[in-house]
Amino acid sequence: MIIGIVGGGQLGLMMAEAAHQKGHTVIGLDPTKHCPLSTNANKMIVAAYNDKDAFHSLVNQSDVITYEFENVDSSFVKRYEDMIPQKQKALLIARDRLLEKDFAHSLDIPTPRYKAINQISDLFYPSILKTRTGGYDGKGQVKLTTKNAIDQLSINDDLMYILEEYVSFDYEISVIASRSMSGDIVTFPIPINIHKNGILFQSKVYRNIPVHIQQKAIQYTKDIITALDYVGTLAVEYFVAGEEVLFNEFAPRPHNSGHYTIEGCNVSQFMNHILAITGEELIQPTLLSNTIMINELGQDEHFHATMDKTICTYHDYHKKSRKHNRKMAHITCISNDLDTLDKQAIKITGETNEY
Ligand code: ADP
Ligand code: MG
């Protein structure tokens, strides 16, 4: 089949790698000529995401369309929804944190306390103030821990905000799930995600999450993916606090915390995404080995130089320029010995992961 991918970042690149394994052809659409996907796609359309003609041309040349990021023009997705198995609904909800939390509530899935904010007098602390739209990798967020922080805050009147209770969680997890056209759902082994400055730093899949926590998170995720009538791979992030599993957000696409599946599982999140959108049956994921995934950001150039190649794999995204906090690559380490993994992660990053 010919698969059109809207968005040429690393997710598009890894989708294309899976698509090629299945013998598909890939056409990408991205405004940047030398984007990660351009190194692997059969053809690229270089144009703005909101370029109607370019989108139309992609649709005309493809059998099926997938998007790899939330900011794709949702009116285009609506117009060509028959060809886009992920559909519009997931996109519209995921891109607005208020709609997203309301949606979780409508499914009886617990979230941190939250409210829409229109003026400073509505603020409470400890909390996190987030822009309703446009935020990612911790951008568009301010942590409010003191009354003073609130007093000194200035709110941009052009933006809409949501305020969330600051949760002192024990750890963060994500459930990566794929749903097929016939409605079958599979979920991947659950990683524990460690963030640094709001950006994913490491995902650990150490088979150490209590089963009842996993069951809750998996059930919530299945409820979400079904209610969205979504086809493809999707990820839901949760905070685990005691016995509580609190919904944080979902992403209607493969997710950074699922990159570990390429080496860590019998099937990757990208492969199940491709199988789903091309109408094939999904593969039930199993963990092959304990795994840790480490992101390499612009400032972490030295990371892969120190990795042990016998247990680690380096995924270079082939980005043209290095920038602080830009995701440049990731490293996946696999070993059944947890001590080996922990030591390897410390060697690579130079840090213990107390975040
Ligand atoms: P992004 O879209 O940037 O990933 P998130 O809402 O997931 O936005 O926030 C990024 C990170 O910030 C989370 O993974 C978590 O570590 C922290 N965070 C976000 N919201 C809260 C909260 N309500 N309480 C505690 N930590 C939070
Ligand atoms: Mg997040």
XYZ file of C-alpha atoms and ligand atoms in Angstrom:
383
model
C 0.000 0.000 0.000
C 1.000 3.628 -0.259
C 0.977 5.276 3.167
C 0.912 9.072 3.452
C 2.475 10.385 6.669
C 1.640 13.905 7.797
C 4.600 15.121 9.834
C 8.206 14.226 9.171
C 9.687 13.995 12.664
C 11.191 10.959 14.357
C 7.775 9.366 14.825
C 7.187 9.604 11.084
C 10.633 8.140 10.471
C 10.023 5.132 12.733
C 6.527 4.630 11.256
C 8.182 4.535 7.828
C 10.749 1.967 8.993
C 7.908 -0.312 10.097
C 5.944 0.359 6.893
C 8.924 -0.633 4.771
C 9.310 -3.874 6.701
C 5.802 -4.699 5.515
C 6.629 -3.749 1.931
C 4.619 -0.517 1.893
C 5.572 2.700 0.133
C 5.766 5.929 2.152
C 5.091 9.506 1.114
C 5.719 12.196 3.736
C 4.470 15.736 4.135
C 6.588 18.185 6.102
C 7.651 21.817 5.703
C 11.307 20.975 6.424
C 13.193 19.508 3.489
C 15.738 17.596 5.546
C 13.371 16.315 8.247
C 13.961 12.863 9.839
C 11.344 11.175 7.632
C 13.027 12.470 4.469
C 15.927 10.060 5.116
C 13.628 7.079 4.747
C 10.473 8.011 2.803
C 10.063 7.018 -0.846
C 8.901 10.531 -1.569
C 8.417 13.797 0.313
C 6.052 16.667 -0.269
C 7.742 19.736 1.199
C 4.971 22.126 2.185
C 3.321 23.747 5.168
C 0.920 21.553 7.159
C -1.909 23.953 6.425
C -1.222 23.943 2.678
C -4.513 22.659 1.271
C -3.135 21.705 -2.126
C -0.222 19.795 -0.622
C -2.533 17.857 1.704
C -4.856 17.126 -1.189
C -1.939 15.919 -3.279
C -0.814 13.614 -0.444
C -4.331 12.181 -0.203
C -4.515 11.670 -3.959
C -1.259 9.748 -4.050
C -1.893 7.558 -0.970
C -4.102 4.604 -0.041
C -4.202 5.564 3.624
C -3.089 8.618 5.630
C -1.654 8.792 9.130
C -0.551 11.756 11.225
C 2.352 11.690 13.649
C 1.640 14.856 15.618
C -1.310 16.712 17.092
C -1.044 19.987 15.245
C -2.138 18.687 11.882
C -4.972 20.812 10.491
C -8.074 19.145 11.893
C -10.332 20.508 9.136
C -8.255 18.522 6.618
C -8.514 15.450 8.800
C -12.289 15.896 8.939
C -12.526 16.319 5.170
C -10.536 13.155 4.412
C -11.579 11.164 7.480
C -12.455 8.092 5.388
C -8.774 7.769 4.575
C -7.451 8.606 8.041
C -8.109 5.720 10.467
C -6.971 7.777 13.500
C -9.862 10.143 12.670
C -10.574 13.635 13.907
C -12.112 13.088 17.345
C -8.890 12.013 19.084
C -7.103 14.970 17.596
C -9.656 17.546 18.695
C -9.712 16.270 22.258
C -5.967 15.666 22.655
C -4.988 19.130 21.555
C -7.020 20.883 24.274
C -6.095 19.931 27.836
C -9.481 21.022 29.169
C -11.464 18.932 26.688
C -9.041 16.082 27.368
C -9.634 16.100 31.130
C -13.404 16.521 30.657
C -13.313 13.554 28.307
C -11.547 11.398 30.934
C -14.218 12.430 33.420
C -17.002 11.496 31.058
C -15.509 7.975 31.094
C -15.207 7.917 34.916
C -11.427 7.973 34.725
C -9.879 9.877 37.655
C -7.647 12.906 36.964
C -5.857 15.460 39.134
C -8.263 18.217 40.234
C -8.427 20.843 37.518
C -10.315 23.904 36.374
C -10.388 26.324 33.480
C -8.713 29.606 34.394
C -9.912 32.986 33.244
C -8.322 35.267 35.803
C -5.504 35.254 38.346
C -7.925 35.224 41.286
C -8.963 31.703 40.232
C -5.502 30.300 40.977
C -4.632 27.985 43.862
C -1.418 26.210 44.829
C 0.415 23.851 44.786
C -0.585 23.551 41.176
C 0.529 23.605 37.570
C -0.830 26.198 35.193
C -0.873 24.925 31.620
C -1.917 26.494 28.351
C -4.923 24.586 27.066
C -3.401 24.164 23.614
C -0.005 24.065 21.993
C 2.078 22.739 24.922
C 4.494 19.827 24.672
C 7.660 18.619 26.430
C 6.772 20.725 29.471
C 6.392 23.885 27.379
C 3.512 26.213 28.222
C 3.508 25.172 31.896
C 4.332 26.933 35.162
C 4.512 25.238 38.514
C 2.934 27.337 41.276
C 4.206 26.280 44.666
C 3.776 29.463 46.680
C 1.381 32.391 46.994
C 4.286 34.550 45.887
C 4.582 32.614 42.629
C 0.932 33.417 41.953
C 1.344 37.097 42.780
C 4.262 37.388 40.393
C 2.532 35.579 37.571
C 1.327 37.351 34.477
C -1.248 35.654 32.338
C -1.350 36.190 28.585
C -4.907 37.284 27.796
C -4.701 35.760 24.333
C -4.234 32.254 25.720
C -6.622 29.941 27.544
C -5.356 28.065 30.579
C -6.134 25.098 32.748
C -4.962 24.840 36.340
C -4.195 21.417 37.755
C -3.552 20.336 41.291
C 0.152 19.468 41.670
C 0.192 15.717 42.271
C 3.000 14.287 44.399
C 2.903 11.059 42.517
C 5.005 7.991 43.290
C 5.835 7.485 39.631
C 4.545 8.103 36.108
C 3.519 5.437 33.617
C 2.093 5.308 30.129
C -0.017 2.710 28.423
C 0.664 2.301 24.726
C -2.296 0.676 23.011
C -3.125 -0.214 19.428
C -6.603 -0.760 18.039
C -7.378 -2.479 14.755
C -10.085 -1.657 12.226
C -12.164 -4.525 13.595
C -11.911 -3.034 17.115
C -9.371 -5.455 18.638
C -7.119 -3.761 21.199
C -3.656 -4.781 22.364
C -1.530 -2.987 24.941
C 2.233 -2.957 25.406
C 4.130 -3.726 28.628
C 3.930 -0.568 30.745
C 6.987 1.660 31.159
C 7.757 3.861 34.152
C 8.626 7.281 32.754
C 11.138 9.612 34.336
C 10.951 13.235 33.230
C 13.516 15.971 33.587
C 12.321 19.568 33.190
C 9.025 18.276 31.794
C 10.749 16.264 29.045
C 10.920 12.487 28.980
C 14.378 11.458 30.139
C 14.111 7.684 30.531
C 11.483 4.968 30.236
C 12.090 1.816 32.230
C 10.300 -1.434 31.618
C 11.449 -3.511 34.576
C 8.332 -5.653 35.190
C 8.022 -3.953 38.594
C 4.578 -2.315 38.482
C 1.958 -3.947 40.726
C -0.535 -5.943 38.686
C -3.611 -4.140 40.049
C -2.120 -0.770 39.027
C -1.424 -2.129 35.561
C -4.949 -3.497 35.290
C -6.531 -0.154 36.165
C -4.349 1.736 33.684
C -5.001 -0.793 30.926
C -8.758 -0.682 31.484
C -8.821 3.131 31.399
C -6.771 3.099 28.220
C -9.059 0.590 26.535
C -12.052 2.746 27.485
C -10.353 5.798 25.977
C -9.274 4.223 22.694
C -12.710 2.654 22.218
C -14.607 5.865 23.013
C -12.461 7.684 20.449
C -13.176 4.989 17.848
C -9.475 5.328 17.141
C -7.526 3.009 14.844
C -3.748 2.894 15.241
C -1.352 3.283 18.172
C -2.154 5.735 20.965
C -0.529 6.450 24.324
C -2.044 7.515 27.634
C 0.064 9.005 30.437
C -0.876 8.443 34.092
C 0.367 9.470 37.514
C 0.448 6.677 40.086
C -0.124 7.938 43.641
C -0.631 5.170 46.191
C -3.469 3.072 44.875
C -4.656 5.806 42.546
C -4.023 5.904 38.832
C -4.702 9.445 37.590
C -5.096 10.295 33.920
C -2.671 12.997 32.756
C -2.974 13.164 28.971
C -3.118 11.067 25.833
C -1.390 11.305 22.465
C -3.193 10.062 19.338
C -0.030 8.604 17.809
C 2.931 6.435 18.784
C 4.725 7.945 21.768
C 8.247 8.612 22.971
C 7.715 6.298 25.954
C 6.926 3.478 23.502
C 10.207 3.676 21.595
C 11.560 0.942 23.843
C 9.232 -1.522 22.055
C 11.445 -1.617 18.938
C 14.060 -3.727 20.701
C 12.247 -4.563 23.934
C 9.193 -6.304 22.492
C 8.331 -8.887 19.843
C 6.442 -6.133 17.996
C 6.960 -2.375 18.089
C 4.389 0.356 18.673
C 5.146 1.526 15.123
C 4.555 -1.887 13.577
C 1.196 -2.281 15.307
C 0.303 1.229 14.158
C 1.057 0.295 10.549
C -0.774 -3.028 10.863
C -3.815 -1.222 12.290
C -4.066 1.515 9.682
C -3.559 -0.906 6.798
C -6.398 -3.097 8.024
C -4.285 -6.014 9.233
C -4.525 -7.945 12.493
C -2.431 -6.726 15.384
C 0.357 -8.659 17.063
C 0.002 -9.234 20.814
C 3.036 -7.534 22.395
C 5.269 -9.318 24.884
C 8.388 -8.065 26.617
C 11.528 -9.821 25.399
C 13.743 -8.455 28.131
C 13.887 -5.713 30.744
C 14.511 -2.521 28.848
C 15.498 1.083 29.407
C 15.120 3.832 26.842
C 17.131 7.046 27.157
C 16.438 10.198 25.177
C 19.398 12.058 23.733
C 18.644 15.779 23.595
C 20.621 18.457 21.786
C 22.886 19.038 24.779
C 23.500 15.296 25.308
C 25.738 14.766 22.291
C 28.167 12.628 24.271
C 25.550 10.066 25.423
C 25.953 7.395 22.773
C 29.750 7.539 22.832
C 29.726 5.760 26.190
C 27.043 3.139 25.522
C 27.838 -0.574 25.557
C 26.980 -1.648 22.019
C 26.432 -5.252 23.032
C 23.271 -4.300 24.921
C 22.358 -0.865 23.525
C 20.980 0.328 20.200
C 21.296 3.897 18.998
C 18.462 5.497 16.996
C 19.681 8.657 15.304
C 16.866 10.915 14.054
C 19.206 12.567 11.507
C 18.196 16.086 12.482
C 20.201 18.753 10.728
C 20.724 21.052 13.680
C 21.304 20.412 17.344
C 19.335 22.582 19.752
C 19.046 22.600 23.519
C 16.261 20.198 24.575
C 15.572 19.077 20.986
C 15.137 15.297 20.779
C 18.032 14.163 18.572
C 18.112 10.411 19.143
C 17.296 7.694 21.633
C 19.179 4.758 23.032
C 17.546 1.480 24.008
C 19.362 -0.899 26.358
C 18.135 -4.404 27.007
C 19.213 -6.904 29.628
C 17.456 -9.172 32.032
C 19.829 -8.013 34.733
C 18.392 -4.814 36.237
C 21.666 -3.871 37.855
C 23.364 -3.959 34.455
C 20.660 -1.684 33.023
C 20.829 0.799 35.876
C 24.618 0.976 35.676
C 24.480 1.397 31.900
C 21.985 4.268 32.221
C 24.187 6.005 34.788
C 27.239 5.517 32.562
C 25.444 6.960 29.527
C 23.784 9.923 31.199
C 26.257 10.575 33.988
C 23.281 10.872 36.338
C 21.349 8.726 38.712
C 17.688 9.030 37.800
C 16.232 10.586 40.922
C 13.613 12.758 39.234
P 3.464 17.617 28.015
O 2.417 17.744 26.955
O 4.473 18.694 27.988
O 4.032 16.222 28.094
P 2.304 17.039 30.617
O 0.986 17.504 31.122
O 2.439 15.582 30.386
O 2.636 17.899 29.331
O 3.419 17.526 31.641
C 4.792 17.181 31.525
C 5.287 16.615 32.841
O 5.103 17.574 33.911
C 4.540 15.376 33.307
O 5.020 14.207 32.675
C 4.814 15.423 34.808
O 6.111 14.975 35.092
C 4.741 16.899 35.115
N 3.328 17.248 35.477
C 2.367 17.653 34.630
N 1.195 17.853 35.277
C 1.418 17.580 36.577
C 0.607 17.599 37.773
N -0.680 17.970 37.733
N 1.196 17.246 38.929
C 2.511 16.888 38.982
N 3.322 16.855 37.903
C 2.804 17.186 36.705
Mg 3.103 14.482 28.749
